[in-house]
XYZ file of C-alpha atoms in Angstrom:
310
model
C 0.314 -0.134 0.085
C 2.421 2.507 0.730
C 4.970 2.176 -2.395
C 1.494 2.443 -4.205
C -0.363 5.610 -2.529
C 3.368 7.430 -2.890
C 3.318 6.692 -5.999
C -0.061 8.114 -6.850
C 0.859 11.056 -5.702
C 4.489 11.859 -7.172
C 3.101 10.773 -10.691
C 0.505 14.093 -10.170
C -2.703 12.142 -9.502
C -5.889 14.009 -7.751
C -6.814 10.987 -5.709
C -6.199 7.366 -5.153
C -9.026 4.964 -4.631
C -8.980 1.533 -2.659
C -11.703 -0.920 -2.693
C -12.848 -3.441 0.566
C -14.022 -6.314 -1.695
C -13.855 -9.685 0.017
C -11.625 -10.542 1.029
C -8.604 -8.241 0.470
C -7.444 -5.896 2.692
C -10.301 -3.740 5.058
C -11.001 -0.712 3.505
C -10.747 1.374 6.516
C -6.942 0.472 7.666
C -6.118 0.514 3.945
C -7.430 3.915 3.881
C -6.009 4.857 6.541
C -2.557 4.004 5.509
C -2.676 5.901 2.644
C -3.743 8.963 4.007
C -0.825 8.432 6.596
C 2.067 8.236 3.967
C 0.886 10.771 1.621
C 0.493 14.725 2.386
C -1.531 16.142 -1.138
C -3.680 13.168 -2.461
C -7.146 12.352 -1.585
C -7.971 8.812 -0.591
C -11.257 7.647 -1.808
C -12.811 4.439 -0.410
C -14.454 2.932 -2.988
C -16.750 0.988 -0.754
C -17.391 0.142 2.006
C -20.689 -2.967 1.954
C -23.011 -0.867 4.179
C -24.147 -4.197 5.961
C -21.452 -5.396 7.155
C -21.195 -2.761 10.033
C -22.580 -0.684 12.800
C -23.718 2.262 11.170
C -22.308 4.302 14.562
C -18.690 2.114 14.110
C -18.774 3.239 10.496
C -19.093 6.829 11.657
C -16.651 6.360 14.332
C -13.866 4.995 11.397
C -14.251 7.666 9.339
C -14.471 10.821 11.636
C -11.218 9.453 13.216
C -9.861 9.872 9.636
C -11.042 12.833 8.724
C -9.804 14.641 11.533
C -6.461 12.953 11.205
C -6.641 13.433 7.712
C -9.358 17.222 6.703
C -10.414 17.707 3.279
C -8.362 14.384 2.226
C -10.789 11.655 2.967
C -13.721 10.380 0.677
C -15.906 7.723 1.901
C -17.880 5.635 -0.163
C -20.714 2.764 0.542
C -22.460 0.023 -1.048
C -24.683 -3.098 -1.197
C -21.393 -5.027 -1.842
C -21.289 -7.802 -3.924
C -24.560 -10.118 -3.247
C -23.078 -13.091 -3.141
C -20.332 -11.664 -0.205
C -22.630 -10.391 1.618
C -24.421 -13.697 1.639
C -21.200 -15.591 2.658
C -20.656 -13.428 5.647
C -24.171 -13.861 6.951
C -25.296 -10.180 6.451
C -27.670 -10.226 3.122
C -30.596 -7.717 3.869
C -34.198 -8.194 2.595
C -34.318 -4.972 0.845
C -30.565 -3.340 0.332
C -31.461 -0.009 -0.940
C -33.873 0.218 2.380
C -30.214 -1.006 4.167
C -28.438 1.429 2.144
C -30.452 4.308 2.652
C -30.366 3.909 6.386
C -27.014 3.626 6.822
C -26.505 6.609 4.379
C -28.536 8.670 6.873
C -27.058 7.593 10.153
C -23.577 7.782 8.915
C -23.857 11.714 7.093
C -25.923 12.279 10.335
C -23.802 11.230 12.690
C -20.567 12.692 10.840
C -22.015 16.401 10.802
C -22.454 16.230 14.467
C -25.468 15.751 14.944
C -27.149 13.563 18.040
C -28.849 9.912 16.087
C -32.454 8.175 17.535
C -33.852 6.219 14.698
C -35.547 2.665 14.620
C -35.043 1.739 11.214
C -35.592 -1.946 9.250
C -31.660 -2.048 9.592
C -30.188 0.981 11.750
C -31.014 0.811 15.516
C -29.131 3.873 17.467
C -30.591 5.834 20.369
C -29.436 9.318 21.153
C -26.038 8.630 19.485
C -23.894 11.403 19.152
C -19.680 11.332 18.271
C -17.519 12.663 20.590
C -15.263 13.718 18.467
C -17.028 14.319 15.307
C -14.833 15.697 12.685
C -14.329 19.783 11.795
C -15.017 19.289 8.300
C -17.429 16.245 7.771
C -15.827 13.903 4.092
C -17.911 13.466 1.813
C -20.256 10.177 1.692
C -20.412 9.208 -2.103
C -22.800 5.396 -2.190
C -20.758 2.859 -4.797
C -24.241 1.638 -6.867
C -25.377 0.837 -10.207
C -28.390 0.538 -11.641
C -31.573 3.008 -11.209
C -33.725 2.377 -8.216
C -29.910 2.028 -6.201
C -28.520 5.604 -7.993
C -31.676 6.818 -6.804
C -31.069 6.079 -3.792
C -28.269 7.320 -4.268
C -29.198 11.098 -5.342
C -31.777 11.382 -2.297
C -29.145 9.572 0.437
C -25.536 10.233 -0.351
C -22.986 13.882 -1.283
C -22.302 11.942 -4.433
C -22.268 8.451 -6.558
C -19.378 6.428 -7.647
C -19.632 4.082 -10.810
C -17.885 0.834 -10.815
C -16.243 0.151 -14.307
C -17.545 -0.312 -17.296
C -18.281 3.357 -16.945
C -18.980 4.919 -20.618
C -20.373 7.813 -21.914
C -24.263 6.064 -22.366
C -23.938 4.714 -19.242
C -23.146 7.757 -17.345
C -25.442 9.499 -18.906
C -28.007 6.996 -18.281
C -27.054 7.297 -14.452
C -26.935 11.044 -14.268
C -31.036 10.533 -14.862
C -31.693 7.990 -11.824
C -29.739 10.055 -10.350
C -31.831 13.248 -10.607
C -34.885 11.538 -9.425
C -33.840 11.203 -6.143
C -31.644 14.685 -6.268
C -33.822 17.793 -6.507
C -32.257 20.467 -3.769
C -29.898 22.263 -6.720
C -28.438 23.583 -3.829
C -27.063 20.362 -2.626
C -24.051 19.576 -4.948
C -24.073 15.805 -6.358
C -20.434 14.502 -7.283
C -20.099 11.820 -9.445
C -16.909 9.218 -9.610
C -16.052 6.822 -12.118
C -14.462 3.828 -12.364
C -12.741 2.723 -15.902
C -9.999 -0.565 -17.580
C -7.569 1.408 -18.211
C -3.952 1.044 -20.036
C -2.025 3.155 -22.483
C 0.720 2.039 -24.418
C 2.282 3.935 -27.745
C 0.405 0.711 -29.620
C -2.902 0.840 -29.282
C -3.631 -3.507 -30.041
C -1.332 -4.049 -27.217
C -2.806 -1.722 -25.005
C -6.384 -3.495 -25.863
C -4.848 -6.948 -25.733
C -3.802 -6.166 -21.876
C -7.352 -5.514 -21.149
C -8.781 -8.214 -23.069
C -8.997 -11.199 -20.367
C -9.833 -8.689 -17.401
C -12.973 -7.223 -19.668
C -13.773 -10.646 -20.801
C -13.474 -12.244 -17.057
C -16.349 -10.139 -15.646
C -18.611 -8.473 -18.183
C -21.388 -11.016 -18.897
C -21.960 -11.072 -14.993
C -25.397 -10.347 -13.712
C -24.394 -7.474 -12.088
C -22.763 -5.559 -15.094
C -26.045 -5.136 -17.117
C -26.743 -1.624 -16.358
C -23.403 -0.844 -17.905
C -24.615 -2.294 -21.107
C -28.645 -1.471 -21.201
C -27.074 1.610 -22.714
C -25.155 0.527 -24.742
C -25.875 -0.631 -28.562
C -23.884 -4.334 -28.612
C -25.196 -4.765 -24.871
C -27.486 -7.220 -26.174
C -24.475 -8.559 -28.208
C -22.093 -8.984 -25.269
C -24.843 -10.454 -23.242
C -25.444 -13.825 -25.921
C -21.542 -14.241 -25.474
C -22.130 -15.498 -21.624
C -22.151 -19.074 -22.773
C -18.404 -18.735 -23.972
C -15.260 -19.060 -21.608
C -13.980 -16.375 -20.559
C -10.766 -17.513 -23.033
C -12.901 -17.329 -25.597
C -14.918 -13.958 -25.526
C -11.062 -12.375 -24.981
C -10.636 -13.419 -28.344
C -14.560 -12.878 -29.753
C -14.492 -9.039 -28.457
C -13.756 -6.444 -30.865
C -12.076 -3.806 -30.899
C -14.791 -1.260 -31.134
C -16.391 -3.024 -27.614
C -13.054 -2.380 -25.895
C -12.321 1.067 -27.010
C -16.033 1.757 -25.870
C -15.562 -0.397 -22.322
C -12.672 1.150 -21.698
C -9.689 4.188 -21.544
C -7.123 2.563 -23.475
C -4.509 3.248 -26.801
C -2.379 5.616 -26.916
C -1.563 8.830 -24.830
C -3.757 10.709 -26.996
C -6.563 7.976 -27.468
C -6.770 7.909 -23.361
C -6.953 11.440 -23.155
C -10.014 12.184 -25.845
C -11.683 9.032 -24.013
C -11.290 11.032 -20.627
C -12.852 13.875 -21.717
C -15.356 12.249 -23.644
C -16.286 10.647 -20.138
C -16.136 14.117 -18.146
C -18.171 15.873 -20.837
C -20.876 12.836 -20.498
C -21.034 14.122 -16.882
C -18.612 12.412 -14.361
C -16.333 15.046 -11.896
C -13.717 12.339 -11.495
C -12.107 9.488 -13.548
C -10.929 6.479 -11.855
C -8.096 4.363 -13.766
C -8.350 1.540 -13.261
C -5.766 -1.209 -14.747
C -5.429 -4.531 -14.810
C -2.017 -6.018 -13.932
C 1.080 -4.468 -14.506
C 0.115 -1.578 -12.134
C 3.477 0.533 -11.452
C 4.076 0.411 -15.048
C 1.192 2.417 -15.888
C 1.217 4.693 -13.091
C 4.483 5.638 -14.337
C 2.805 5.746 -17.892
C 0.264 7.679 -17.077
C 2.051 10.431 -15.076
C 4.565 11.211 -18.082
C 2.304 10.748 -20.932
C -1.083 11.067 -20.305
C -1.380 13.350 -17.222
C -0.224 16.812 -19.029
C -1.928 16.072 -21.599
C -5.631 16.440 -19.535
C -3.802 18.997 -17.522
C -3.342 20.995 -20.993
C -7.146 20.262 -21.532
C -7.872 21.473 -18.287
C -8.958 18.648 -16.468
């Protein structure tokens, strides 16, 4: 974690996002490490499964990080992958209600409020943090489908979209978020994850991403991402193929649509398209050789983005 965090900051990136997938490193401990060994870069947790922790203890942990590192923490919460939540005995009967209740409670506690609630999943009796952070961190929801995006618009400070985040999916997500976000005075930041590989040889860049995309793109959880795409149904029809067969069968144009891939100029153009579609932050997710991609992006891509005003 330490080399990664320092490398991201030294390369000139604005943010470092960390996952809490089962059963990797814990997201809060990882974020604490990354914040402690850097000075400038913001650190996002994307995401904490809401139902895996008590809302009060989630708020306590986030408050401690936010107080120690003011304005550098972005806290992401979400449903958690259904299979993983069932595996740990935490799958809720109503994921939407569970997430909404946790978001409301955690945000209120971080704001220094005294919270009493008898919800379906969150029960608190006069709970108030002894050390609320002077500047509460934004709490964003990492969600995918229309109903969850509406919950995010209503109950979170922002939304984090998983990969593949195409311009069409971002536009569709913004419409769903708007169903729950009716107050223009309350900002709602949208961050997007995207598969990423930069190389002076575009074919070599695509080849590096094929296995990662092919391994997951037909899973049911990706349906919302594919629905706005012209070739979404064709991808779903590839579900009976092996991952290796899908990797070979994916057309170059599909990979270009599903990822930020190619030369530095190709990547800069695609990132600009994501911003124009409504993203406020683009999180590059390189499968494989992260140190090499981090170095290349810092040297060849970030100058192009800076010149374009991103």
